[in-house]
Amino acid sequence: MSKILKGVAAVLGLAAAAEAGGTAYFYRRTMKRYNAKTERTMKMSGVDWMQYMPMMKERREWLEEQSHEDVWIKSKDGLRLHGTYFKGDEGNKAVICFHGYTSQGMNDYGSLSRYYLDHGFRVLLIDERAHGQSEGTYIGFGTMDRLDGMEWIRWMIEKIGDDAQIMLHGNSMGGATVCMIGGMELPSQVKGIVSDCAFTSAKDVFTHVLHSMYHLPAFPMIQIADRVNRRNAGYGLDDCNAAREVRKAKVPYLFIHGEKDVFVPCWMCEEIYKNCASPKTKLIFKDAGHGESYYKDTEAYEKALDSFIGGIMK
């Protein structure tokens, strides 16, 4: 009996060690900036981005020719955060854009920025914490970035003045970020929010990825990662949930999602939309994958923006 108990204990010990090792590996690859790779994220999106490269290249080259400057702010916890600011026609309309996981502002909005500049907007493309030129070791997944977003809103109001009309636009992690910002007490200058392919929470999207792409159970990896992240980064993986935060929303929302999104499934958009307490519009792109909607049907996407902006700005 003693030998059997020792054998069971050894097996359980090995299993626990393997679980701990798997969690540590998953955590390092996901939550720390230098291990979270853009190439891996693009592959996991399931989208053939090469087909859109000609458009992306042309739009990016045009954007870089427009007058712009690097701008910087400090986060509440002391990080130096970077943005790229396009003054456009210097009117009172502005959009602040929040990019996706492992990307940066100039990458995710290299194409869409042209729409905003052509429509008289000032454009601010931020690098979220632990991305691009912004400081930070641990990725914020919206929970921390919503606080940074409020600082960027204040920066824009100071830049334009009290008559500023500001819109927030986010995709993927940035989409979750702007949903979470919408649950905060916003200045009256924020007129509306566009959320494209947002996830409900870091916990939900990690659980989905573990199940669908790694074929692994979420328990206890998510619970362990939650405790580690709370200690290292200052927040738990479900401390802030986009679907919960929009219950407090007051400004209008436009929700966009690709029906064939395998990275952030469309049910997350439906959950956020269902919970949103403010005026809302939803547009699901039938054949689009993760973050693909603008490129799949640019005309329909821009028409939706035309209609949304026309209803919230003078």
PDB file of C-alpha atoms in Angstrom:
ATOM      1  CA  MET A   1       0.000   0.000   0.000  1.00  0.00           C
ATOM      2  CA  SER A   2       2.846   2.334   0.854  1.00  0.00           C
ATOM      3  CA  LYS A   3       4.422   1.752  -2.563  1.00  0.00           C
ATOM      4  CA  ILE A   4       1.064   2.413  -4.287  1.00  0.00           C
ATOM      5  CA  LEU A   5       0.597   5.673  -2.391  1.00  0.00           C
ATOM      6  CA  LYS A   6       4.116   6.769  -3.250  1.00  0.00           C
ATOM      7  CA  GLY A   7       3.471   5.912  -6.884  1.00  0.00           C
ATOM      8  CA  VAL A   8       0.246   7.926  -6.939  1.00  0.00           C
ATOM      9  CA  ALA A   9       1.992  10.832  -5.238  1.00  0.00           C
ATOM     10  CA  ALA A  10       4.773  10.714  -7.824  1.00  0.00           C
ATOM     11  CA  VAL A  11       2.301  10.716 -10.701  1.00  0.00           C
ATOM     12  CA  LEU A  12       0.360  13.610  -9.194  1.00  0.00           C
ATOM     13  CA  GLY A  13       3.599  15.483  -8.612  1.00  0.00           C
ATOM     14  CA  LEU A  14       4.633  15.041 -12.216  1.00  0.00           C
ATOM     15  CA  ALA A  15       1.197  16.125 -13.414  1.00  0.00           C
ATOM     16  CA  ALA A  16       1.312  19.230 -11.220  1.00  0.00           C
ATOM     17  CA  ALA A  17       4.797  20.073 -12.456  1.00  0.00           C
ATOM     18  CA  ALA A  18       3.686  19.631 -16.063  1.00  0.00           C
ATOM     19  CA  GLU A  19       0.643  21.847 -15.464  1.00  0.00           C
ATOM     20  CA  ALA A  20       2.757  24.523 -13.821  1.00  0.00           C
ATOM     21  CA  GLY A  21       5.272  24.370 -16.641  1.00  0.00           C
ATOM     22  CA  GLY A  22       2.512  24.601 -19.267  1.00  0.00           C
ATOM     23  CA  THR A  23       0.959  27.570 -17.519  1.00  0.00           C
ATOM     24  CA  ALA A  24       4.306  29.357 -17.270  1.00  0.00           C
ATOM     25  CA  TYR A  25       4.941  28.739 -20.978  1.00  0.00           C
ATOM     26  CA  PHE A  26       1.470  29.979 -21.946  1.00  0.00           C
ATOM     27  CA  TYR A  27       1.789  33.025 -19.699  1.00  0.00           C
ATOM     28  CA  ARG A  28       5.185  34.067 -21.037  1.00  0.00           C
ATOM     29  CA  ARG A  29       4.030  33.713 -24.662  1.00  0.00           C
ATOM     30  CA  THR A  30       0.836  35.653 -24.050  1.00  0.00           C
ATOM     31  CA  MET A  31       1.253  38.335 -21.415  1.00  0.00           C
ATOM     32  CA  LYS A  32       4.839  39.583 -21.747  1.00  0.00           C
ATOM     33  CA  ARG A  33       5.594  41.949 -24.597  1.00  0.00           C
ATOM     34  CA  TYR A  34       8.827  40.450 -25.940  1.00  0.00           C
ATOM     35  CA  ASN A  35       7.425  36.923 -26.121  1.00  0.00           C
ATOM     36  CA  ALA A  36       4.064  37.840 -27.686  1.00  0.00           C
ATOM     37  CA  LYS A  37       4.842  37.806 -31.412  1.00  0.00           C
ATOM     38  CA  THR A  38       2.961  39.624 -34.171  1.00  0.00           C
ATOM     39  CA  GLU A  39       3.595  36.799 -36.638  1.00  0.00           C
ATOM     40  CA  ARG A  40       1.965  34.267 -34.318  1.00  0.00           C
ATOM     41  CA  THR A  41      -1.065  36.502 -33.814  1.00  0.00           C
ATOM     42  CA  MET A  42      -1.503  36.999 -37.559  1.00  0.00           C
ATOM     43  CA  LYS A  43      -1.356  33.242 -38.095  1.00  0.00           C
ATOM     44  CA  MET A  44      -3.889  32.607 -35.336  1.00  0.00           C
ATOM     45  CA  SER A  45      -6.271  35.122 -36.922  1.00  0.00           C
ATOM     46  CA  GLY A  46      -6.796  32.656 -39.772  1.00  0.00           C
ATOM     47  CA  VAL A  47      -6.816  35.472 -42.367  1.00  0.00           C
ATOM     48  CA  ASP A  48      -4.745  35.484 -45.564  1.00  0.00           C
ATOM     49  CA  TRP A  49      -3.381  39.005 -45.168  1.00  0.00           C
ATOM     50  CA  MET A  50      -1.186  38.794 -48.270  1.00  0.00           C
ATOM     51  CA  GLN A  51      -4.216  39.395 -50.505  1.00  0.00           C
ATOM     52  CA  TYR A  52      -4.659  42.853 -48.965  1.00  0.00           C
ATOM     53  CA  MET A  53      -0.999  43.906 -49.052  1.00  0.00           C
ATOM     54  CA  PRO A  54      -1.259  46.074 -52.204  1.00  0.00           C
ATOM     55  CA  MET A  55      -4.017  48.185 -50.615  1.00  0.00           C
ATOM     56  CA  MET A  56      -2.214  48.290 -47.274  1.00  0.00           C
ATOM     57  CA  LYS A  57       1.048  49.374 -48.888  1.00  0.00           C
ATOM     58  CA  GLU A  58      -0.576  52.119 -50.955  1.00  0.00           C
ATOM     59  CA  ARG A  59      -2.583  53.483 -48.006  1.00  0.00           C
ATOM     60  CA  ARG A  60       0.392  53.313 -45.614  1.00  0.00           C
ATOM     61  CA  GLU A  61       2.649  55.200 -48.020  1.00  0.00           C
ATOM     62  CA  TRP A  62      -0.026  57.877 -48.442  1.00  0.00           C
ATOM     63  CA  LEU A  63      -0.459  58.152 -44.667  1.00  0.00           C
ATOM     64  CA  GLU A  64       3.250  58.584 -44.018  1.00  0.00           C
ATOM     65  CA  GLU A  65       3.290  61.516 -46.455  1.00  0.00           C
ATOM     66  CA  GLN A  66       0.691  63.381 -44.363  1.00  0.00           C
ATOM     67  CA  SER A  67       1.816  65.870 -41.736  1.00  0.00           C
ATOM     68  CA  HIS A  68       2.273  64.022 -38.437  1.00  0.00           C
ATOM     69  CA  GLU A  69       4.275  63.993 -35.227  1.00  0.00           C
ATOM     70  CA  ASP A  70       5.186  61.678 -32.360  1.00  0.00           C
ATOM     71  CA  VAL A  71       3.424  62.557 -29.105  1.00  0.00           C
ATOM     72  CA  TRP A  72       3.917  61.226 -25.587  1.00  0.00           C
ATOM     73  CA  ILE A  73       2.013  61.050 -22.307  1.00  0.00           C
ATOM     74  CA  LYS A  74       2.543  59.394 -18.918  1.00  0.00           C
ATOM     75  CA  SER A  75       0.219  56.685 -17.654  1.00  0.00           C
ATOM     76  CA  LYS A  76      -1.127  56.778 -14.106  1.00  0.00           C
ATOM     77  CA  ASP A  77       1.434  54.127 -13.162  1.00  0.00           C
ATOM     78  CA  GLY A  78       4.358  55.989 -14.701  1.00  0.00           C
ATOM     79  CA  LEU A  79       4.761  54.449 -18.168  1.00  0.00           C
ATOM     80  CA  ARG A  80       5.773  56.639 -21.100  1.00  0.00           C
ATOM     81  CA  LEU A  81       3.150  56.077 -23.804  1.00  0.00           C
ATOM     82  CA  HIS A  82       3.501  56.906 -27.482  1.00  0.00           C
ATOM     83  CA  GLY A  83       1.096  58.071 -30.154  1.00  0.00           C
ATOM     84  CA  THR A  84       1.297  59.276 -33.745  1.00  0.00           C
ATOM     85  CA  TYR A  85      -0.757  62.417 -34.291  1.00  0.00           C
ATOM     86  CA  PHE A  86      -2.116  63.637 -37.628  1.00  0.00           C
ATOM     87  CA  LYS A  87      -3.513  67.181 -37.401  1.00  0.00           C
ATOM     88  CA  GLY A  88      -5.460  66.900 -40.678  1.00  0.00           C
ATOM     89  CA  ASP A  89      -7.481  70.054 -41.358  1.00  0.00           C
ATOM     90  CA  GLU A  90      -7.253  71.029 -37.667  1.00  0.00           C
ATOM     91  CA  GLY A  91     -10.992  71.097 -37.161  1.00  0.00           C
ATOM     92  CA  ASN A  92     -12.734  70.095 -33.952  1.00  0.00           C
ATOM     93  CA  LYS A  93     -13.460  66.470 -34.950  1.00  0.00           C
ATOM     94  CA  ALA A  94     -10.974  63.799 -33.852  1.00  0.00           C
ATOM     95  CA  VAL A  95     -10.663  60.030 -33.630  1.00  0.00           C
ATOM     96  CA  ILE A  96      -8.429  58.138 -31.218  1.00  0.00           C
ATOM     97  CA  CYS A  97      -7.584  54.658 -32.527  1.00  0.00           C
ATOM     98  CA  PHE A  98      -6.717  51.630 -30.389  1.00  0.00           C
ATOM     99  CA  HIS A  99      -4.928  48.724 -32.080  1.00  0.00           C
ATOM    100  CA  GLY A 100      -5.033  44.969 -31.555  1.00  0.00           C
ATOM    101  CA  TYR A 101      -2.882  42.498 -29.645  1.00  0.00           C
ATOM    102  CA  THR A 102       0.849  42.516 -30.582  1.00  0.00           C
ATOM    103  CA  SER A 103       0.328  45.317 -33.117  1.00  0.00           C
ATOM    104  CA  GLN A 104       0.705  49.107 -32.980  1.00  0.00           C
ATOM    105  CA  GLY A 105      -1.237  52.134 -34.114  1.00  0.00           C
ATOM    106  CA  MET A 106       0.450  52.779 -37.460  1.00  0.00           C
ATOM    107  CA  ASN A 107       0.082  49.127 -38.431  1.00  0.00           C
ATOM    108  CA  ASP A 108      -3.585  48.544 -37.667  1.00  0.00           C
ATOM    109  CA  TYR A 109      -4.753  51.939 -38.913  1.00  0.00           C
ATOM    110  CA  GLY A 110      -2.413  52.449 -41.844  1.00  0.00           C
ATOM    111  CA  SER A 111      -5.387  51.993 -44.194  1.00  0.00           C
ATOM    112  CA  LEU A 112      -8.443  53.205 -42.254  1.00  0.00           C
ATOM    113  CA  SER A 113      -6.797  56.486 -41.235  1.00  0.00           C
ATOM    114  CA  ARG A 114      -7.239  57.760 -44.774  1.00  0.00           C
ATOM    115  CA  TYR A 115     -11.016  57.584 -44.368  1.00  0.00           C
ATOM    116  CA  TYR A 116     -10.876  59.717 -41.222  1.00  0.00           C
ATOM    117  CA  LEU A 117      -8.448  62.279 -42.633  1.00  0.00           C
ATOM    118  CA  ASP A 118     -10.522  62.589 -45.799  1.00  0.00           C
ATOM    119  CA  HIS A 119     -13.565  63.297 -43.612  1.00  0.00           C
ATOM    120  CA  GLY A 120     -11.950  66.169 -41.728  1.00  0.00           C
ATOM    121  CA  PHE A 121     -10.819  64.337 -38.611  1.00  0.00           C
ATOM    122  CA  ARG A 122      -7.682  64.769 -36.619  1.00  0.00           C
ATOM    123  CA  VAL A 123      -6.282  61.270 -36.083  1.00  0.00           C
ATOM    124  CA  LEU A 124      -4.367  59.932 -33.090  1.00  0.00           C
ATOM    125  CA  LEU A 125      -2.947  56.423 -33.466  1.00  0.00           C
ATOM    126  CA  ILE A 126      -1.763  55.253 -30.075  1.00  0.00           C
ATOM    127  CA  ASP A 127       0.600  52.446 -29.144  1.00  0.00           C
ATOM    128  CA  GLU A 128      -1.028  50.684 -26.219  1.00  0.00           C
ATOM    129  CA  ARG A 129       1.151  49.825 -23.227  1.00  0.00           C
ATOM    130  CA  ALA A 130       3.781  47.155 -23.910  1.00  0.00           C
ATOM    131  CA  HIS A 131       3.346  47.709 -27.667  1.00  0.00           C
ATOM    132  CA  GLY A 132       5.161  49.745 -30.287  1.00  0.00           C
ATOM    133  CA  GLN A 133       7.125  52.641 -28.791  1.00  0.00           C
ATOM    134  CA  SER A 134       5.143  52.696 -25.542  1.00  0.00           C
ATOM    135  CA  GLU A 135       6.739  51.420 -22.365  1.00  0.00           C
ATOM    136  CA  GLY A 136       5.532  48.431 -20.372  1.00  0.00           C
ATOM    137  CA  THR A 137       6.427  44.806 -19.802  1.00  0.00           C
ATOM    138  CA  TYR A 138       2.975  43.316 -19.290  1.00  0.00           C
ATOM    139  CA  ILE A 139       0.188  43.630 -21.857  1.00  0.00           C
ATOM    140  CA  GLY A 140      -2.909  45.415 -20.548  1.00  0.00           C
ATOM    141  CA  PHE A 141      -5.660  43.556 -22.489  1.00  0.00           C
ATOM    142  CA  GLY A 142      -7.956  46.544 -22.127  1.00  0.00           C
ATOM    143  CA  THR A 143      -8.086  46.497 -18.339  1.00  0.00           C
ATOM    144  CA  MET A 144      -5.088  48.802 -17.977  1.00  0.00           C
ATOM    145  CA  ASP A 145      -5.392  50.364 -21.431  1.00  0.00           C
ATOM    146  CA  ARG A 146      -8.809  51.849 -20.617  1.00  0.00           C
ATOM    147  CA  LEU A 147      -7.108  53.982 -17.957  1.00  0.00           C
ATOM    148  CA  ASP A 148      -4.451  55.024 -20.468  1.00  0.00           C
ATOM    149  CA  GLY A 149      -7.218  55.780 -22.958  1.00  0.00           C
ATOM    150  CA  MET A 150      -8.733  58.325 -20.597  1.00  0.00           C
ATOM    151  CA  GLU A 151      -5.376  60.110 -20.491  1.00  0.00           C
ATOM    152  CA  TRP A 152      -5.286  60.208 -24.293  1.00  0.00           C
ATOM    153  CA  ILE A 153      -8.816  61.653 -24.347  1.00  0.00           C
ATOM    154  CA  ARG A 154      -7.698  64.423 -21.998  1.00  0.00           C
ATOM    155  CA  TRP A 155      -4.678  65.058 -24.227  1.00  0.00           C
ATOM    156  CA  MET A 156      -6.926  65.463 -27.270  1.00  0.00           C
ATOM    157  CA  ILE A 157      -9.321  67.821 -25.492  1.00  0.00           C
ATOM    158  CA  GLU A 158      -6.374  70.008 -24.468  1.00  0.00           C
ATOM    159  CA  LYS A 159      -5.126  69.946 -28.063  1.00  0.00           C
ATOM    160  CA  ILE A 160      -8.444  70.978 -29.650  1.00  0.00           C
ATOM    161  CA  GLY A 161     -10.288  72.802 -26.880  1.00  0.00           C
ATOM    162  CA  ASP A 162     -13.614  72.370 -25.137  1.00  0.00           C
ATOM    163  CA  ASP A 163     -15.528  72.253 -28.421  1.00  0.00           C
ATOM    164  CA  ALA A 164     -13.773  69.001 -29.402  1.00  0.00           C
ATOM    165  CA  GLN A 165     -15.887  66.188 -30.839  1.00  0.00           C
ATOM    166  CA  ILE A 166     -14.062  62.922 -30.220  1.00  0.00           C
ATOM    167  CA  MET A 167     -14.715  59.398 -31.399  1.00  0.00           C
ATOM    168  CA  LEU A 168     -12.940  56.258 -30.199  1.00  0.00           C
ATOM    169  CA  HIS A 169     -12.224  53.418 -32.622  1.00  0.00           C
ATOM    170  CA  GLY A 170     -10.737  50.103 -31.539  1.00  0.00           C
ATOM    171  CA  ASN A 171     -10.148  46.719 -33.106  1.00  0.00           C
ATOM    172  CA  SER A 172      -9.642  43.355 -31.366  1.00  0.00           C
ATOM    173  CA  MET A 173      -7.880  44.135 -28.069  1.00  0.00           C
ATOM    174  CA  GLY A 174      -8.414  47.789 -28.936  1.00  0.00           C
ATOM    175  CA  GLY A 175     -12.104  47.052 -29.488  1.00  0.00           C
ATOM    176  CA  ALA A 176     -12.326  45.562 -26.007  1.00  0.00           C
ATOM    177  CA  THR A 177     -10.443  48.588 -24.679  1.00  0.00           C
ATOM    178  CA  VAL A 178     -12.902  51.126 -26.107  1.00  0.00           C
ATOM    179  CA  CYS A 179     -15.838  49.079 -24.802  1.00  0.00           C
ATOM    180  CA  MET A 180     -14.282  49.181 -21.346  1.00  0.00           C
ATOM    181  CA  ILE A 181     -13.612  52.918 -21.646  1.00  0.00           C
ATOM    182  CA  GLY A 182     -17.284  53.384 -22.482  1.00  0.00           C
ATOM    183  CA  GLY A 183     -18.209  52.138 -19.029  1.00  0.00           C
ATOM    184  CA  MET A 184     -16.253  54.967 -17.381  1.00  0.00           C
ATOM    185  CA  GLU A 185     -17.332  58.554 -16.736  1.00  0.00           C
ATOM    186  CA  LEU A 186     -16.442  60.109 -20.066  1.00  0.00           C
ATOM    187  CA  PRO A 187     -15.994  63.808 -20.841  1.00  0.00           C
ATOM    188  CA  SER A 188     -18.873  65.285 -22.838  1.00  0.00           C
ATOM    189  CA  GLN A 189     -16.506  65.702 -25.797  1.00  0.00           C
ATOM    190  CA  VAL A 190     -16.572  61.932 -26.450  1.00  0.00           C
ATOM    191  CA  LYS A 191     -19.470  61.468 -28.855  1.00  0.00           C
ATOM    192  CA  GLY A 192     -19.303  57.815 -29.902  1.00  0.00           C
ATOM    193  CA  ILE A 193     -17.369  54.550 -29.983  1.00  0.00           C
ATOM    194  CA  VAL A 194     -16.628  52.074 -32.775  1.00  0.00           C
ATOM    195  CA  SER A 195     -15.735  48.575 -31.570  1.00  0.00           C
ATOM    196  CA  ASP A 196     -14.450  46.145 -34.213  1.00  0.00           C
ATOM    197  CA  CYS A 197     -14.002  42.430 -33.355  1.00  0.00           C
ATOM    198  CA  ALA A 198     -13.739  43.005 -29.598  1.00  0.00           C
ATOM    199  CA  PHE A 199     -13.403  40.201 -27.051  1.00  0.00           C
ATOM    200  CA  THR A 200     -15.414  40.143 -23.851  1.00  0.00           C
ATOM    201  CA  SER A 201     -12.433  39.615 -21.533  1.00  0.00           C
ATOM    202  CA  ALA A 202      -8.890  38.280 -21.487  1.00  0.00           C
ATOM    203  CA  LYS A 203     -10.166  35.252 -19.584  1.00  0.00           C
ATOM    204  CA  ASP A 204     -12.772  34.450 -22.248  1.00  0.00           C
ATOM    205  CA  VAL A 205     -10.454  34.826 -25.214  1.00  0.00           C
ATOM    206  CA  PHE A 206      -7.669  32.800 -23.561  1.00  0.00           C
ATOM    207  CA  THR A 207     -10.149  30.048 -22.731  1.00  0.00           C
ATOM    208  CA  HIS A 208     -11.332  30.001 -26.344  1.00  0.00           C
ATOM    209  CA  VAL A 209      -7.775  29.865 -27.709  1.00  0.00           C
ATOM    210  CA  LEU A 210      -6.735  27.066 -25.344  1.00  0.00           C
ATOM    211  CA  HIS A 211      -9.758  24.997 -26.371  1.00  0.00           C
ATOM    212  CA  SER A 212      -9.889  25.685 -30.096  1.00  0.00           C
ATOM    213  CA  MET A 213      -6.247  26.113 -31.075  1.00  0.00           C
ATOM    214  CA  TYR A 214      -4.203  24.261 -28.451  1.00  0.00           C
ATOM    215  CA  HIS A 215      -6.854  21.636 -27.590  1.00  0.00           C
ATOM    216  CA  LEU A 216      -6.113  22.079 -23.893  1.00  0.00           C
ATOM    217  CA  PRO A 217      -8.431  22.479 -20.891  1.00  0.00           C
ATOM    218  CA  ALA A 218      -8.586  25.990 -19.479  1.00  0.00           C
ATOM    219  CA  PHE A 219      -8.638  24.746 -15.872  1.00  0.00           C
ATOM    220  CA  PRO A 220      -6.390  25.236 -13.960  1.00  0.00           C
ATOM    221  CA  MET A 221      -4.147  27.141 -16.398  1.00  0.00           C
ATOM    222  CA  ILE A 222      -6.384  30.216 -16.524  1.00  0.00           C
ATOM    223  CA  GLN A 223      -6.756  30.322 -12.754  1.00  0.00           C
ATOM    224  CA  ILE A 224      -2.998  30.076 -12.214  1.00  0.00           C
ATOM    225  CA  ALA A 225      -2.287  32.669 -14.925  1.00  0.00           C
ATOM    226  CA  ASP A 226      -4.862  34.958 -13.312  1.00  0.00           C
ATOM    227  CA  ARG A 227      -3.041  34.851  -9.967  1.00  0.00           C
ATOM    228  CA  VAL A 228       0.357  35.374 -11.585  1.00  0.00           C
ATOM    229  CA  ASN A 229      -0.874  38.302 -13.648  1.00  0.00           C
ATOM    230  CA  ARG A 230      -2.567  39.911 -10.672  1.00  0.00           C
ATOM    231  CA  ARG A 231       0.779  39.819  -8.887  1.00  0.00           C
ATOM    232  CA  ASN A 232       2.929  40.921 -11.845  1.00  0.00           C
ATOM    233  CA  ALA A 233       0.705  43.259 -13.856  1.00  0.00           C
ATOM    234  CA  GLY A 234      -1.777  44.430 -11.231  1.00  0.00           C
ATOM    235  CA  TYR A 235      -4.988  43.014 -12.685  1.00  0.00           C
ATOM    236  CA  GLY A 236      -6.850  39.732 -13.002  1.00  0.00           C
ATOM    237  CA  LEU A 237      -7.936  38.289 -16.331  1.00  0.00           C
ATOM    238  CA  ASP A 238     -11.625  38.992 -15.708  1.00  0.00           C
ATOM    239  CA  ASP A 239     -11.304  42.090 -13.538  1.00  0.00           C
ATOM    240  CA  CYS A 240     -12.640  44.149 -16.412  1.00  0.00           C
ATOM    241  CA  ASN A 241     -15.040  42.596 -18.890  1.00  0.00           C
ATOM    242  CA  ALA A 242     -16.232  44.502 -21.969  1.00  0.00           C
ATOM    243  CA  ALA A 243     -19.681  42.892 -21.813  1.00  0.00           C
ATOM    244  CA  ARG A 244     -20.098  44.053 -18.222  1.00  0.00           C
ATOM    245  CA  GLU A 245     -18.658  47.525 -18.717  1.00  0.00           C
ATOM    246  CA  VAL A 246     -21.010  48.473 -21.569  1.00  0.00           C
ATOM    247  CA  ARG A 247     -23.946  48.063 -19.185  1.00  0.00           C
ATOM    248  CA  LYS A 248     -22.847  51.473 -17.869  1.00  0.00           C
ATOM    249  CA  ALA A 249     -22.341  53.009 -21.324  1.00  0.00           C
ATOM    250  CA  LYS A 250     -23.967  56.323 -22.245  1.00  0.00           C
ATOM    251  CA  VAL A 251     -22.473  57.199 -25.629  1.00  0.00           C
ATOM    252  CA  PRO A 252     -23.589  55.539 -28.891  1.00  0.00           C
ATOM    253  CA  TYR A 253     -21.764  52.444 -30.157  1.00  0.00           C
ATOM    254  CA  LEU A 254     -21.161  50.893 -33.555  1.00  0.00           C
ATOM    255  CA  PHE A 255     -20.250  47.212 -33.205  1.00  0.00           C
ATOM    256  CA  ILE A 256     -18.514  45.426 -36.088  1.00  0.00           C
ATOM    257  CA  HIS A 257     -17.455  41.783 -36.299  1.00  0.00           C
ATOM    258  CA  GLY A 258     -16.575  39.141 -38.858  1.00  0.00           C
ATOM    259  CA  GLU A 259     -18.918  36.161 -38.850  1.00  0.00           C
ATOM    260  CA  LYS A 260     -16.039  33.778 -39.647  1.00  0.00           C
ATOM    261  CA  ASP A 261     -13.747  35.071 -36.905  1.00  0.00           C
ATOM    262  CA  VAL A 262     -11.958  32.036 -35.414  1.00  0.00           C
ATOM    263  CA  PHE A 263      -9.711  34.019 -33.057  1.00  0.00           C
ATOM    264  CA  VAL A 264     -12.367  36.115 -31.288  1.00  0.00           C
ATOM    265  CA  PRO A 265     -15.649  34.325 -32.075  1.00  0.00           C
ATOM    266  CA  CYS A 266     -18.656  36.369 -33.109  1.00  0.00           C
ATOM    267  CA  TRP A 267     -20.631  35.340 -30.012  1.00  0.00           C
ATOM    268  CA  MET A 268     -18.440  37.741 -28.021  1.00  0.00           C
ATOM    269  CA  CYS A 269     -19.692  40.655 -30.124  1.00  0.00           C
ATOM    270  CA  GLU A 270     -23.265  39.460 -29.625  1.00  0.00           C
ATOM    271  CA  GLU A 271     -22.730  39.294 -25.863  1.00  0.00           C
ATOM    272  CA  ILE A 272     -21.290  42.806 -25.719  1.00  0.00           C
ATOM    273  CA  TYR A 273     -24.037  44.155 -27.974  1.00  0.00           C
ATOM    274  CA  LYS A 274     -26.772  42.534 -25.894  1.00  0.00           C
ATOM    275  CA  ASN A 275     -25.424  44.125 -22.715  1.00  0.00           C
ATOM    276  CA  CYS A 276     -24.789  47.597 -24.114  1.00  0.00           C
ATOM    277  CA  ALA A 277     -27.067  50.107 -22.371  1.00  0.00           C
ATOM    278  CA  SER A 278     -26.563  53.015 -24.790  1.00  0.00           C
ATOM    279  CA  PRO A 279     -27.823  53.539 -28.370  1.00  0.00           C
ATOM    280  CA  LYS A 280     -26.165  50.892 -30.545  1.00  0.00           C
ATOM    281  CA  THR A 281     -25.803  49.589 -34.070  1.00  0.00           C
ATOM    282  CA  LYS A 282     -24.350  46.248 -35.128  1.00  0.00           C
ATOM    283  CA  LEU A 283     -22.842  45.178 -38.443  1.00  0.00           C
ATOM    284  CA  ILE A 284     -21.712  41.572 -38.987  1.00  0.00           C
ATOM    285  CA  PHE A 285     -19.614  40.928 -42.097  1.00  0.00           C
ATOM    286  CA  LYS A 286     -20.656  37.531 -43.395  1.00  0.00           C
ATOM    287  CA  ASP A 287     -17.394  36.270 -44.939  1.00  0.00           C
ATOM    288  CA  ALA A 288     -14.869  38.152 -42.798  1.00  0.00           C
ATOM    289  CA  GLY A 289     -12.362  36.701 -40.369  1.00  0.00           C
ATOM    290  CA  HIS A 290     -10.661  38.400 -37.448  1.00  0.00           C
ATOM    291  CA  GLY A 291      -9.988  42.071 -38.143  1.00  0.00           C
ATOM    292  CA  GLU A 292     -10.782  41.536 -41.827  1.00  0.00           C
ATOM    293  CA  SER A 293     -14.084  43.383 -42.142  1.00  0.00           C
ATOM    294  CA  TYR A 294     -12.671  46.674 -43.453  1.00  0.00           C
ATOM    295  CA  TYR A 295     -10.702  44.901 -46.159  1.00  0.00           C
ATOM    296  CA  LYS A 296     -13.393  42.376 -47.027  1.00  0.00           C
ATOM    297  CA  ASP A 297     -15.939  45.086 -47.839  1.00  0.00           C
ATOM    298  CA  THR A 298     -14.398  48.550 -47.567  1.00  0.00           C
ATOM    299  CA  GLU A 299     -17.427  50.272 -49.086  1.00  0.00           C
ATOM    300  CA  ALA A 300     -19.922  48.786 -46.622  1.00  0.00           C
ATOM    301  CA  TYR A 301     -17.607  49.510 -43.688  1.00  0.00           C
ATOM    302  CA  GLU A 302     -17.181  53.155 -44.681  1.00  0.00           C
ATOM    303  CA  LYS A 303     -20.910  53.585 -45.309  1.00  0.00           C
ATOM    304  CA  ALA A 304     -21.537  52.320 -41.776  1.00  0.00           C
ATOM    305  CA  LEU A 305     -19.059  54.885 -40.467  1.00  0.00           C
ATOM    306  CA  ASP A 306     -20.728  57.635 -42.533  1.00  0.00           C
ATOM    307  CA  SER A 307     -24.102  56.812 -41.010  1.00  0.00           C
ATOM    308  CA  PHE A 308     -22.768  56.483 -37.468  1.00  0.00           C
ATOM    309  CA  ILE A 309     -20.742  59.691 -37.547  1.00  0.00           C
ATOM    310  CA  GLY A 310     -23.648  61.575 -39.121  1.00  0.00           C
ATOM    311  CA  GLY A 311     -25.777  60.677 -36.130  1.00  0.00           C
ATOM    312  CA  ILE A 312     -23.327  61.733 -33.402  1.00  0.00           C
ATOM    313  CA  MET A 313     -21.383  64.737 -34.756  1.00  0.00           C
ATOM    314  CA  LYS A 314     -22.357  68.132 -36.123  1.00  0.00           C
TER     315      LYS A 314
END
